[in-house]
Amino acid sequence: MATSEEHPKHLIRTLLHSLREYKRESLLAPAFVMVESILEIVIPTIMAQLIDQGVSGGSMPAIWKFGLILLGCAVVSLFAGFMSGRYAAIGSSGFAKNLRHDLFEKVQSFSFTNIDRFSTGSIITRLTTDVTNIQFAFQMIIRVAVRAPMMVIVAWIFSFRISHSISMVFLVIIPILGVALTGLALSVHPIFEKVFHTYDHLNNIVDENLQGIRVVKSYDREEHEDRKFGRVSQRIFRLYCRAEHVMAFNWPILNTCVYGAMLIISWMGTKQIVASHNNPMLGLTTGDLTALVTYAMQILMSLNMVSMIVVMVVISRADAERICQVLNEVSTVRDNSHPITKVPNGSIKFNDVTFRYSEGSERPVLEDINLDIKSGKTIGIVGGTGSSKSSLVQLIPRLYDVSSGSLEVGGHDVRDYDLVALRDAVAMVLQKNVLFTGTIAENIRWGNPDATDEDVVRVCKLAQADGFIREFPKGYDTYIEEGGSNVSGGQRQRLCIARALLKKPQILILDDSTSAVDTKTDKLIRNAFSTEIPDTTKIIIAQRLASVQESDEIIVMEEGKILDHGTHDELLKTCEEYRSIYESQTKNQGKGDDDDERSNNDYEEQQRAECYC
């Protein structure tokens, strides 16, 4: 992971990679700024000529001549200013668009190991607030950062031509202001770093609260959540106040330099004008003093712009570091140079596999895993909470990579496959079922965007979802709200199973994915698997033994290790842990088929009642 103290050149090089098709606009903006700046610097000199030759000299032709030149310069300067603003807006907005795209694309390429290093709130902050700050800073740089230094340098040269002594005032003021602004920047940068880290925490709290809003309300914990949010918000307030207390010195320092310079220039200029009455060769004219005052204002206002840039760059430096942390993050799961592009079958083999979520973990999550699963077999996995059942199956599509040993799919190490090809051959229905905003049909087609309506209906029938879908007023066009919040847990599970089946995978993994459906529906789904996809390797993780009882082989896991494996009958004889689970789940049964049927019907009614489409 990139550090927060990256070299500025490296930060700039990484960020500018996202400029791409907006390089032209980003170069035209400062070019027009240069034209605008040159004309603004020339105008005071022309004004001085108009005053000295036209007004003071009483020459009407000179007034017309220099007046028209001034008008032409003003019009061209106005046009250049408009074009620079237009191109700067296009360049900065396009740069921000590409930067967001690159960040999002990078996150999509991450393995679960990479994603675990960044919180959800942190990634959201980087995609929104951080990119927006970079956009504003970039726009100021291609306009103001070009204009301000150029105005300072050229205006000082022009003022030097008018009066050597007065122009030296600027050479004293500029370093003083520069040192002061640099000191402020160095002081406030660490504070802004803390601000953005605290923003990450704030976004995490909001995300967690909204995800669990039903739990918050059911436990009447709104006040607790308000206090938690308030504490973090208050911390951001205090940090911003600390930063503003430091940056508050910016304007007093700037105004002191500006008004001090104006007083000195006025005093020195007045003395030289008085001296010019005795010896015109030694003093200034009224036009010269007017030009000098204008140049002084241009120089000092440019320094004011520089101070604004300094503040913006200080803020955006922390943003740039955080963005580059994501852009420079190297995915732990990558294709090799010549990947295999087709998975021949659904066989799976674990060879002495050990897995850790991070290299620094003392205790492995999985240890000494050896499994040989033939293609087309149905495998059940059971075990207590924390036995690493989910971690085991997440290695198959390379959501994580093994720490040691090897994992083979179709007779080849998973690390030799093209990632797209491997994951296209594996369908997973995870513990946390996720649906996306859109219609039911659109959600199902995540499994295959080119699937026909008949294909969608077929897999929904297999997943026992077609019945409740047709009860909705709009059927398959029913709109799913964010996260599938307007369907029940059991309905959400069946829709996710249908989505996975539409992929026609060679390996189907169900990670406790029928826990919210009744036993009758669970059995119908499993029967559909055996008849409709007999050649697909099926791995079923379940807490309910009835869901895996008919599997070709059942694996019992405990604390990241395989405790035992075999058929249901074999494990009842050989595995005490399995027998204990079986007895605890079956000792209260015996009400009879009628009661079971009535219980299943009641469950279905409850599921339908939970839906409020």
Coordinates of C-alpha atoms in Angstrom, one line a residue:
M1 CA 0.0 0.0 0.0
A2 CA 1.3 3.4 -0.9
T3 CA 2.5 5.6 1.9
S4 CA 1.0 9.0 2.7
E5 CA 4.4 10.6 2.2
E6 CA 4.9 10.1 -1.5
H7 CA 7.2 12.4 -3.4
P8 CA 5.3 15.3 -5.0
K9 CA 6.7 14.4 -8.5
H10 CA 5.4 10.9 -8.2
L11 CA 2.0 12.2 -7.0
I12 CA 1.8 14.5 -10.0
R13 CA 2.9 11.9 -12.5
T14 CA 0.3 9.4 -11.2
L15 CA -2.6 11.9 -11.3
L16 CA -1.7 13.4 -14.7
H17 CA -2.1 9.9 -16.2
S18 CA -5.8 10.5 -15.9
L19 CA -5.7 13.6 -18.0
R20 CA -5.6 11.7 -21.3
E21 CA -8.0 13.3 -23.9
Y22 CA -8.2 16.6 -22.0
K23 CA -4.6 17.5 -22.5
R24 CA -5.5 19.9 -25.3
E25 CA -7.9 21.9 -23.2
S26 CA -5.5 21.8 -20.3
L27 CA -2.7 23.4 -22.5
L28 CA -5.0 25.9 -24.2
A29 CA -6.2 27.3 -20.9
P30 CA -2.8 28.5 -19.7
A31 CA -2.0 29.7 -23.3
F32 CA -5.0 32.0 -23.2
V33 CA -4.1 33.0 -19.7
M34 CA -0.6 34.1 -20.9
V35 CA -2.2 36.2 -23.6
E36 CA -4.6 37.8 -21.1
S37 CA -1.8 38.4 -18.6
I38 CA 0.5 40.1 -21.2
L39 CA -2.2 42.4 -22.3
E40 CA -3.1 43.4 -18.8
I41 CA 0.6 44.2 -18.2
V42 CA 0.8 46.2 -21.4
I43 CA -2.3 48.2 -20.7
P44 CA -0.8 50.3 -17.8
T45 CA 2.1 51.3 -20.1
I46 CA -0.3 52.4 -22.8
M47 CA -2.3 54.3 -20.1
A48 CA 0.8 56.1 -19.0
Q49 CA 1.4 57.2 -22.6
L50 CA -2.2 58.4 -23.0
I51 CA -1.8 60.5 -19.8
D52 CA 1.6 62.0 -20.5
Q53 CA 1.2 62.6 -24.3
G54 CA -2.6 63.0 -24.6
V55 CA -4.0 64.4 -21.3
S56 CA -0.9 66.3 -19.9
G57 CA 0.4 67.1 -23.4
G58 CA -3.0 68.3 -24.6
S59 CA -2.9 66.2 -27.8
M60 CA -6.3 65.0 -29.0
P61 CA -4.8 62.8 -31.7
A62 CA -2.7 61.0 -29.0
I63 CA -5.8 60.5 -26.9
W64 CA -7.6 58.9 -29.8
K65 CA -4.6 56.8 -30.8
F66 CA -3.8 55.4 -27.3
G67 CA -7.5 55.2 -26.5
L68 CA -8.2 52.9 -29.4
I69 CA -5.2 50.8 -28.6
L70 CA -6.4 50.4 -25.0
L71 CA -9.9 49.4 -26.3
G72 CA -8.4 46.8 -28.6
C73 CA -6.2 45.4 -25.8
A74 CA -9.2 45.3 -23.4
V75 CA -11.4 43.4 -26.0
V76 CA -8.6 40.8 -26.8
S77 CA -7.9 40.4 -23.1
L78 CA -11.6 39.8 -22.4
F79 CA -11.8 37.2 -25.1
A80 CA -8.6 35.5 -23.9
G81 CA -10.0 35.5 -20.3
F82 CA -13.3 33.9 -21.5
M83 CA -11.5 31.2 -23.5
S84 CA -9.1 30.4 -20.7
G85 CA -12.0 30.0 -18.3
R86 CA -13.9 27.8 -20.8
Y87 CA -10.9 25.5 -21.5
A88 CA -10.0 25.4 -17.8
A89 CA -13.5 24.3 -16.9
I90 CA -13.5 21.6 -19.6
G91 CA -10.0 20.3 -18.7
S92 CA -10.6 20.2 -15.0
S93 CA -14.0 18.6 -15.2
G94 CA -12.8 16.0 -17.7
F95 CA -9.7 15.3 -15.5
A96 CA -12.0 14.7 -12.5
K97 CA -14.2 12.4 -14.6
N98 CA -11.3 10.3 -15.7
L99 CA -9.8 10.3 -12.2
R100 CA -13.1 9.0 -10.7
H101 CA -13.3 6.4 -13.5
D102 CA -9.7 5.2 -12.9
L103 CA -10.3 5.0 -9.1
F104 CA -13.5 3.0 -9.6
E105 CA -11.9 0.7 -12.2
K106 CA -9.0 0.1 -9.9
V107 CA -11.3 -0.8 -7.0
Q108 CA -13.1 -3.2 -9.3
S109 CA -9.7 -5.0 -10.0
F110 CA -8.9 -5.4 -6.3
S111 CA -8.9 -8.8 -4.6
F112 CA -10.7 -9.1 -1.3
T113 CA -7.3 -8.7 0.3
N114 CA -6.9 -5.2 -1.3
I115 CA -10.5 -4.2 -0.5
D116 CA -10.0 -5.2 3.2
R117 CA -7.3 -2.5 3.4
F118 CA -9.7 0.3 2.5
S119 CA -13.0 0.9 4.3
T120 CA -16.2 1.6 2.3
G121 CA -16.4 5.1 3.7
S122 CA -12.8 5.8 2.8
I123 CA -13.2 4.7 -0.8
I124 CA -16.4 6.9 -1.1
T125 CA -14.6 9.9 0.3
R126 CA -11.7 9.5 -2.2
L127 CA -14.2 9.1 -5.1
T128 CA -16.2 12.2 -4.1
T129 CA -14.6 14.8 -1.8
D130 CA -11.0 14.1 -2.6
V131 CA -11.5 14.1 -6.4
T132 CA -13.6 17.4 -6.2
N133 CA -10.8 19.1 -4.2
I134 CA -8.2 17.9 -6.8
Q135 CA -10.5 19.2 -9.6
F136 CA -10.6 22.7 -8.0
A137 CA -6.9 22.7 -7.4
F138 CA -6.2 21.6 -11.0
Q139 CA -8.4 24.4 -12.4
M140 CA -6.7 27.0 -10.3
I141 CA -3.3 25.7 -11.3
I142 CA -3.9 25.8 -15.1
R143 CA -5.3 29.3 -14.7
V144 CA -4.2 31.2 -11.6
A145 CA -0.9 29.4 -11.1
V146 CA 0.1 30.4 -14.7
R147 CA -1.2 33.9 -14.4
A148 CA 0.1 34.9 -11.0
P149 CA 3.8 34.2 -11.4
M150 CA 3.8 35.6 -14.9
M151 CA 2.1 38.8 -13.7
V152 CA 4.6 39.1 -10.9
I153 CA 7.7 38.7 -13.1
V154 CA 6.6 40.7 -16.1
A155 CA 5.0 43.5 -14.1
W156 CA 8.2 43.8 -12.1
I157 CA 10.2 44.1 -15.3
F158 CA 8.0 46.8 -16.6
S159 CA 8.1 48.6 -13.2
F160 CA 11.9 48.3 -13.2
R161 CA 12.0 50.1 -16.6
I162 CA 10.1 53.0 -15.0
S163 CA 11.9 53.3 -11.7
H164 CA 14.8 51.1 -10.5
S165 CA 14.5 52.2 -6.9
I166 CA 10.7 51.7 -6.5
S167 CA 10.8 48.3 -8.2
M168 CA 13.2 47.1 -5.5
V169 CA 10.4 47.4 -3.0
F170 CA 8.8 44.3 -4.6
L171 CA 12.1 42.3 -4.3
V172 CA 11.8 42.9 -0.5
I173 CA 8.1 42.2 -0.2
I174 CA 7.9 39.0 -2.3
P175 CA 10.4 36.9 -0.2
I176 CA 8.8 37.9 3.1
L177 CA 5.3 36.9 1.8
G178 CA 6.7 33.7 0.3
V179 CA 8.4 32.6 3.6
A180 CA 5.2 33.4 5.6
L181 CA 2.9 31.5 3.2
T182 CA 5.3 28.5 3.1
G183 CA 5.3 28.4 6.9
L184 CA 1.5 28.4 7.1
A185 CA 1.3 25.6 4.5
L186 CA 3.7 23.4 6.4
S187 CA 1.8 24.0 9.6
V188 CA -1.7 23.2 8.3
H189 CA -0.9 20.2 6.0
P190 CA -0.9 17.6 8.9
I191 CA -4.2 18.9 10.1
F192 CA -5.9 18.4 6.8
E193 CA -4.6 14.9 6.6
K194 CA -6.4 14.2 9.9
V195 CA -9.5 15.9 8.6
F196 CA -9.8 13.5 5.6
H197 CA -9.1 10.4 7.7
T198 CA -11.9 11.6 10.1
Y199 CA -14.2 12.0 7.0
D200 CA -13.5 8.4 6.2
H201 CA -14.7 7.4 9.7
L202 CA -17.8 9.7 9.4
N203 CA -18.7 8.0 6.1
N204 CA -18.3 4.6 7.6
I205 CA -20.7 5.5 10.4
V206 CA -23.3 6.8 7.9
D207 CA -22.9 3.7 5.7
E208 CA -23.2 1.4 8.7
N209 CA -26.2 3.2 10.1
L210 CA -28.1 3.2 6.8
Q211 CA -27.3 -0.5 6.1
G212 CA -28.5 -1.4 9.6
I213 CA -31.3 1.2 10.0
R214 CA -33.9 -1.5 10.7
V215 CA -31.8 -2.9 13.6
V216 CA -31.2 0.6 14.9
K217 CA -34.9 1.3 15.0
S218 CA -35.9 -2.1 16.4
Y219 CA -33.5 -1.6 19.3
D220 CA -34.4 2.1 19.7
R221 CA -30.8 3.1 19.4
E222 CA -31.3 6.3 17.4
E223 CA -30.0 8.5 20.2
H224 CA -26.9 6.3 20.5
E225 CA -26.2 6.6 16.7
D226 CA -26.8 10.4 16.9
R227 CA -24.2 10.7 19.7
K228 CA -21.7 8.6 17.8
F229 CA -22.2 10.6 14.6
G230 CA -22.0 13.8 16.6
R231 CA -18.7 12.9 18.2
V232 CA -17.0 12.4 14.8
S233 CA -18.7 15.5 13.3
Q234 CA -17.5 17.5 16.3
R235 CA -13.9 16.2 15.8
I236 CA -14.0 17.4 12.1
F237 CA -15.3 20.8 13.4
R238 CA -12.4 21.1 15.9
L239 CA -9.8 20.0 13.2
Y240 CA -11.2 22.6 10.7
C241 CA -11.1 25.2 13.4
R242 CA -7.4 24.4 14.1
A243 CA -6.7 24.7 10.4
E244 CA -8.6 28.0 10.1
H245 CA -6.8 29.4 13.1
V246 CA -3.5 28.9 11.3
M247 CA -4.8 30.0 7.9
A248 CA -6.4 33.1 9.5
F249 CA -2.9 34.6 9.5
N250 CA -2.9 34.5 5.6
W251 CA -4.9 37.6 5.1
P252 CA -3.3 39.8 7.8
I253 CA 0.1 38.9 6.4
L254 CA -1.0 39.6 2.9
N255 CA -2.7 42.9 3.7
T256 CA 0.3 44.1 5.7
C257 CA 2.6 43.4 2.7
V258 CA 0.1 45.0 0.2
Y259 CA -0.6 48.2 2.1
G260 CA 3.0 48.5 3.3
A261 CA 4.2 48.3 -0.3
M262 CA 1.6 50.9 -1.4
L263 CA 2.6 53.3 1.3
I264 CA 6.3 53.0 0.4
I265 CA 5.6 53.3 -3.3
S266 CA 3.4 56.4 -2.8
W267 CA 6.0 58.0 -0.6
M268 CA 8.9 57.3 -3.0
G269 CA 6.9 58.2 -6.1
T270 CA 5.7 61.5 -4.6
K271 CA 9.3 62.5 -3.8
Q272 CA 10.4 61.6 -7.4
I273 CA 7.5 63.6 -8.9
V274 CA 8.4 66.6 -6.8
A275 CA 12.1 66.2 -7.9
S276 CA 11.0 66.1 -11.5
H277 CA 9.8 69.7 -11.3
N278 CA 13.4 70.8 -10.7
N279 CA 15.0 68.3 -13.0
P280 CA 12.7 66.3 -15.3
M281 CA 15.5 63.8 -16.0
L282 CA 15.7 62.7 -12.4
G283 CA 12.0 62.2 -11.5
L284 CA 8.7 60.5 -12.5
T285 CA 5.8 61.8 -14.6
T286 CA 2.2 61.5 -13.4
G287 CA 1.6 58.7 -16.0
D288 CA 4.7 56.8 -14.7
L289 CA 3.4 56.9 -11.1
T290 CA -0.1 55.8 -12.3
A291 CA 1.6 52.8 -14.1
L292 CA 3.7 52.0 -11.1
V293 CA 0.7 52.0 -8.8
T294 CA -1.2 49.7 -11.3
Y295 CA 1.8 47.4 -11.5
A296 CA 2.0 47.3 -7.8
M297 CA -1.6 46.3 -7.5
Q298 CA -1.1 43.6 -10.1
I299 CA 1.9 42.2 -8.4
L300 CA 0.3 42.3 -5.0
M301 CA -3.0 40.9 -6.2
S302 CA -1.0 38.1 -8.0
L303 CA 0.6 37.4 -4.7
N304 CA -2.8 37.2 -3.2
M305 CA -3.7 34.6 -5.9
V306 CA -0.6 32.7 -5.0
S307 CA -1.7 32.6 -1.4
M308 CA -5.0 31.1 -2.5
I309 CA -3.2 28.5 -4.6
V310 CA -1.0 27.7 -1.6
V311 CA -4.1 27.0 0.6
M312 CA -5.7 24.9 -2.2
V313 CA -2.6 22.9 -2.9
V314 CA -2.1 22.3 0.8
I315 CA -5.6 20.8 1.0
S316 CA -5.3 18.9 -2.3
R317 CA -1.9 17.5 -1.4
A318 CA -3.6 15.3 1.3
D319 CA -6.3 14.4 -1.3
A320 CA -3.7 13.5 -3.9
E321 CA -1.9 11.2 -1.5
R322 CA -5.1 9.4 -0.6
I323 CA -6.1 9.0 -4.3
C324 CA -2.7 7.8 -5.2
Q325 CA -2.8 5.2 -2.4
V326 CA -5.7 3.6 -4.3
L327 CA -4.3 4.1 -7.8
N328 CA -0.9 2.7 -6.8
E329 CA -2.3 -0.2 -4.9
V330 CA -1.2 -3.5 -6.6
S331 CA -3.8 -6.2 -6.7
T332 CA -2.7 -9.4 -4.9
V333 CA -4.6 -11.4 -7.6
R334 CA -3.3 -10.9 -11.1
D335 CA -3.2 -12.8 -14.4
N336 CA 0.1 -14.4 -15.4
S337 CA 1.8 -13.6 -18.7
H338 CA 0.2 -16.5 -20.6
P339 CA -3.1 -17.4 -18.8
I340 CA -5.3 -20.4 -19.6
T341 CA -8.6 -19.1 -21.1
K342 CA -10.9 -22.1 -20.8
V343 CA -11.8 -24.2 -17.7
P344 CA -12.1 -27.8 -19.0
N345 CA -14.3 -29.1 -16.1
G346 CA -15.5 -28.5 -12.6
S347 CA -13.0 -30.7 -10.7
I348 CA -11.4 -29.1 -7.6
K349 CA -8.3 -30.1 -5.7
F350 CA -6.8 -28.6 -2.6
N351 CA -3.1 -29.5 -2.1
D352 CA -1.8 -28.7 1.4
V353 CA -3.5 -25.3 1.3
T354 CA -2.8 -22.8 4.0
F355 CA -4.4 -19.3 3.9
R356 CA -3.9 -16.1 5.9
Y357 CA -5.8 -12.9 5.3
S358 CA -2.6 -10.9 5.8
E359 CA 1.1 -11.9 5.8
G360 CA 1.5 -10.7 9.4
S361 CA -1.3 -13.0 10.8
E362 CA 0.2 -15.4 13.4
R363 CA -2.6 -17.9 13.0
P364 CA -3.7 -19.1 9.6
V365 CA -7.4 -19.0 8.7
L366 CA -7.1 -22.3 6.8
E367 CA -4.4 -24.9 7.5
D368 CA -3.4 -28.1 5.7
I369 CA -6.4 -28.4 3.6
N370 CA -6.4 -31.4 1.2
L371 CA -9.5 -32.2 -0.9
D372 CA -10.2 -33.9 -4.2
I373 CA -13.6 -33.1 -5.6
K374 CA -14.6 -34.8 -8.9
S375 CA -16.4 -32.8 -11.5
G376 CA -20.2 -33.0 -11.2
K377 CA -20.2 -34.0 -7.5
T378 CA -22.3 -32.4 -4.8
I379 CA -20.3 -31.5 -1.7
G380 CA -21.7 -30.3 1.6
I381 CA -19.7 -28.3 4.1
V382 CA -20.8 -27.9 7.7
G383 CA -19.1 -26.6 10.8
G384 CA -19.5 -24.2 13.6
T385 CA -19.4 -20.4 13.3
G386 CA -15.8 -19.3 12.6
S387 CA -14.7 -22.6 11.2
S388 CA -13.7 -20.8 7.9
K389 CA -16.2 -22.5 5.6
S390 CA -16.7 -19.3 3.6
S391 CA -12.9 -18.6 3.4
L392 CA -12.5 -22.1 1.9
V393 CA -14.8 -21.6 -1.0
Q394 CA -13.7 -18.0 -1.7
L395 CA -10.3 -19.4 -2.7
I396 CA -11.9 -21.2 -5.7
P397 CA -12.7 -18.2 -7.9
R398 CA -9.5 -16.4 -6.5
L399 CA -11.3 -13.8 -4.4
Y400 CA -8.3 -14.5 -2.3
D401 CA -5.1 -16.4 -3.2
V402 CA -3.7 -19.3 -1.1
S403 CA -0.8 -18.4 1.2
S404 CA 0.9 -21.7 0.6
G405 CA 0.1 -25.0 -1.2
S406 CA -2.0 -25.0 -4.4
L407 CA -5.6 -25.1 -5.5
E408 CA -6.5 -26.7 -8.8
V409 CA -9.7 -26.3 -10.9
G410 CA -10.1 -28.4 -13.9
G411 CA -6.7 -29.9 -13.4
H412 CA -4.8 -26.6 -13.5
D413 CA -3.7 -24.2 -10.7
V414 CA -6.2 -21.4 -10.4
R415 CA -3.3 -18.9 -10.7
D416 CA -2.7 -20.1 -14.2
Y417 CA -6.1 -19.1 -15.4
D418 CA -7.3 -15.9 -16.9
L419 CA -9.3 -14.3 -14.1
V420 CA -12.4 -13.6 -16.3
A421 CA -12.4 -17.2 -17.6
L422 CA -12.1 -18.7 -14.1
R423 CA -14.8 -16.6 -12.6
D424 CA -17.1 -17.1 -15.5
A425 CA -16.9 -20.8 -14.8
V426 CA -17.7 -20.3 -11.1
A427 CA -21.0 -19.0 -9.8
M428 CA -21.3 -18.0 -6.1
V429 CA -24.2 -17.1 -4.0
L430 CA -22.7 -15.6 -0.9
Q431 CA -24.0 -15.4 2.7
K432 CA -24.9 -11.7 2.2
N433 CA -27.3 -11.8 -0.7
V434 CA -27.1 -8.6 -2.8
L435 CA -29.5 -7.3 -5.4
F436 CA -29.0 -4.1 -7.4
T437 CA -31.4 -1.4 -8.3
G438 CA -33.4 -2.3 -11.4
T439 CA -36.1 -4.8 -12.3
I440 CA -36.1 -8.4 -11.3
A441 CA -35.3 -9.5 -14.8
E442 CA -32.3 -7.1 -15.0
N443 CA -31.0 -8.5 -11.7
I444 CA -31.3 -12.1 -13.0
R445 CA -29.5 -11.2 -16.2
W446 CA -26.4 -10.3 -14.2
G447 CA -25.7 -14.0 -14.7
N448 CA -25.9 -13.7 -18.5
P449 CA -26.7 -10.3 -20.1
D450 CA -27.7 -12.0 -23.4
A451 CA -30.2 -14.4 -21.8
T452 CA -33.7 -14.5 -23.3
D453 CA -36.9 -14.1 -21.3
E454 CA -37.5 -17.8 -21.5
D455 CA -34.0 -18.5 -20.0
V456 CA -34.8 -16.0 -17.1
V457 CA -38.1 -17.7 -16.4
R458 CA -36.5 -21.2 -16.5
V459 CA -33.8 -20.5 -13.9
C460 CA -36.3 -18.7 -11.7
K461 CA -38.5 -21.9 -11.8
L462 CA -35.4 -23.9 -10.8
A463 CA -34.7 -21.6 -7.9
Q464 CA -38.4 -21.7 -6.8
A465 CA -38.7 -18.0 -7.5
D466 CA -41.1 -17.9 -10.4
G467 CA -44.2 -18.3 -8.2
F468 CA -43.7 -15.3 -6.0
I469 CA -42.4 -13.2 -8.9
R470 CA -45.7 -13.7 -10.8
E471 CA -47.6 -12.6 -7.7
F472 CA -46.2 -9.1 -8.0
P473 CA -48.3 -6.7 -10.1
K474 CA -45.5 -6.1 -12.6
G475 CA -44.0 -9.6 -12.5
Y476 CA -40.5 -9.8 -13.8
D477 CA -40.6 -6.0 -14.4
T478 CA -41.0 -5.3 -10.6
Y479 CA -38.4 -2.7 -9.5
I480 CA -35.9 -3.8 -6.9
E481 CA -34.8 -1.1 -4.6
E482 CA -31.3 -0.6 -3.4
G483 CA -29.9 -3.8 -1.8
G484 CA -33.2 -5.6 -2.4
S485 CA -34.8 -4.0 0.6
N486 CA -38.3 -4.4 -0.8
V487 CA -38.2 -8.2 -1.0
S488 CA -38.0 -10.7 1.9
G489 CA -34.8 -12.6 2.8
G490 CA -36.0 -15.8 1.4
Q491 CA -37.1 -14.2 -1.9
R492 CA -33.8 -12.4 -2.2
Q493 CA -31.9 -15.7 -1.7
R494 CA -33.9 -17.4 -4.4
L495 CA -33.4 -14.5 -6.9
C496 CA -29.6 -14.7 -6.2
I497 CA -29.7 -18.5 -6.8
A498 CA -31.5 -17.9 -10.1
R499 CA -29.0 -15.3 -11.1
A500 CA -26.1 -17.8 -10.5
L501 CA -27.8 -20.6 -12.4
L502 CA -28.2 -18.3 -15.5
K503 CA -24.4 -18.4 -15.8
K504 CA -24.5 -22.1 -16.5
P505 CA -21.5 -22.5 -14.3
Q506 CA -19.2 -25.5 -14.1
I507 CA -18.9 -24.9 -10.3
L508 CA -21.8 -23.6 -8.2
I509 CA -21.1 -22.5 -4.7
L510 CA -24.0 -21.8 -2.3
D511 CA -22.7 -20.2 0.9
D512 CA -25.6 -20.7 3.4
S513 CA -27.8 -19.4 0.6
T514 CA -31.0 -21.2 1.6
S515 CA -31.1 -20.3 5.3
A516 CA -34.1 -18.0 4.9
V517 CA -36.3 -20.5 2.9
D518 CA -38.4 -23.2 4.3
T519 CA -37.3 -26.9 4.3
K520 CA -39.7 -27.8 1.5
T521 CA -38.5 -25.1 -0.8
D522 CA -34.9 -25.9 0.1
K523 CA -35.5 -29.5 -1.0
L524 CA -37.2 -28.5 -4.3
I525 CA -34.2 -26.3 -5.1
R526 CA -31.7 -29.1 -4.4
N527 CA -33.8 -31.6 -6.5
A528 CA -33.7 -29.1 -9.4
F529 CA -29.9 -28.9 -9.1
S530 CA -29.6 -32.7 -9.4
T531 CA -31.9 -33.0 -12.4
E532 CA -31.2 -29.8 -14.3
I533 CA -27.4 -29.3 -13.8
P534 CA -26.1 -32.8 -13.1
D535 CA -22.6 -32.0 -14.6
T536 CA -22.1 -28.9 -12.5
T537 CA -19.9 -29.3 -9.4
K538 CA -22.1 -28.1 -6.5
I539 CA -20.7 -27.0 -3.1
I540 CA -23.3 -26.3 -0.5
I541 CA -22.4 -24.6 2.8
A542 CA -25.2 -24.9 5.3
Q543 CA -26.0 -24.8 9.0
R544 CA -29.0 -27.0 8.4
L545 CA -27.9 -30.6 7.9
A546 CA -31.0 -31.4 5.8
S547 CA -29.6 -29.1 3.1
V548 CA -26.5 -31.3 2.7
Q549 CA -27.7 -34.7 3.9
E550 CA -28.0 -36.1 0.4
S551 CA -24.6 -34.8 -0.8
D552 CA -22.1 -37.1 -2.4
E553 CA -19.7 -36.1 0.3
I554 CA -19.9 -33.9 3.4
I555 CA -17.0 -32.1 4.9
V556 CA -16.9 -31.2 8.6
M557 CA -14.7 -28.2 9.4
E558 CA -13.5 -26.9 12.8
E559 CA -11.1 -24.0 13.4
G560 CA -9.9 -23.8 9.8
K561 CA -9.2 -27.5 9.4
I562 CA -11.0 -30.5 8.0
L563 CA -12.2 -32.5 11.0
D564 CA -13.7 -35.3 9.0
H565 CA -15.4 -36.1 5.7
G566 CA -17.7 -38.7 4.2
T567 CA -21.3 -39.4 3.5
H568 CA -24.1 -38.6 5.9
D569 CA -24.3 -42.2 7.2
E570 CA -20.6 -42.6 7.5
L571 CA -20.2 -39.4 9.5
L572 CA -23.0 -40.4 11.9
K573 CA -20.8 -43.4 12.7
T574 CA -17.3 -41.8 12.7
C575 CA -17.7 -38.1 13.6
E576 CA -18.9 -37.1 17.0
E577 CA -19.2 -33.4 16.0
Y578 CA -21.4 -34.2 13.1
R579 CA -23.5 -36.6 15.1
S580 CA -24.0 -34.0 17.8
I581 CA -25.2 -31.4 15.3
Y582 CA -27.5 -33.9 13.7
E583 CA -29.1 -34.9 17.0
S584 CA -29.5 -31.3 18.2
Q585 CA -31.4 -30.5 14.9
T586 CA -33.6 -33.6 14.9
K587 CA -34.5 -34.2 18.5
N588 CA -37.5 -31.8 18.4
Q589 CA -38.9 -33.2 15.1
G590 CA -41.8 -35.7 14.9
K591 CA -44.9 -33.6 14.5
G592 CA -45.8 -35.3 11.3
D593 CA -46.1 -34.5 7.7
D594 CA -49.3 -32.4 8.1
D595 CA -47.6 -30.1 10.7
D596 CA -44.6 -29.8 8.4
E597 CA -46.8 -28.9 5.5
R598 CA -48.7 -26.4 7.6
S599 CA -45.4 -24.9 8.9
N600 CA -44.1 -24.5 5.3
N601 CA -47.4 -22.8 4.2
D602 CA -47.2 -20.4 7.1
Y603 CA -43.6 -19.6 6.3
E604 CA -44.6 -18.8 2.7
E605 CA -47.3 -16.5 3.9
Q606 CA -44.9 -14.8 6.1
Q607 CA -42.4 -14.3 3.3
R608 CA -45.1 -12.8 1.0
A609 CA -46.2 -10.5 3.8
E610 CA -42.7 -9.1 4.2
C611 CA -42.7 -7.9 0.6
Y612 CA -44.1 -4.5 0.0
C613 CA -43.4 -4.0 -3.7

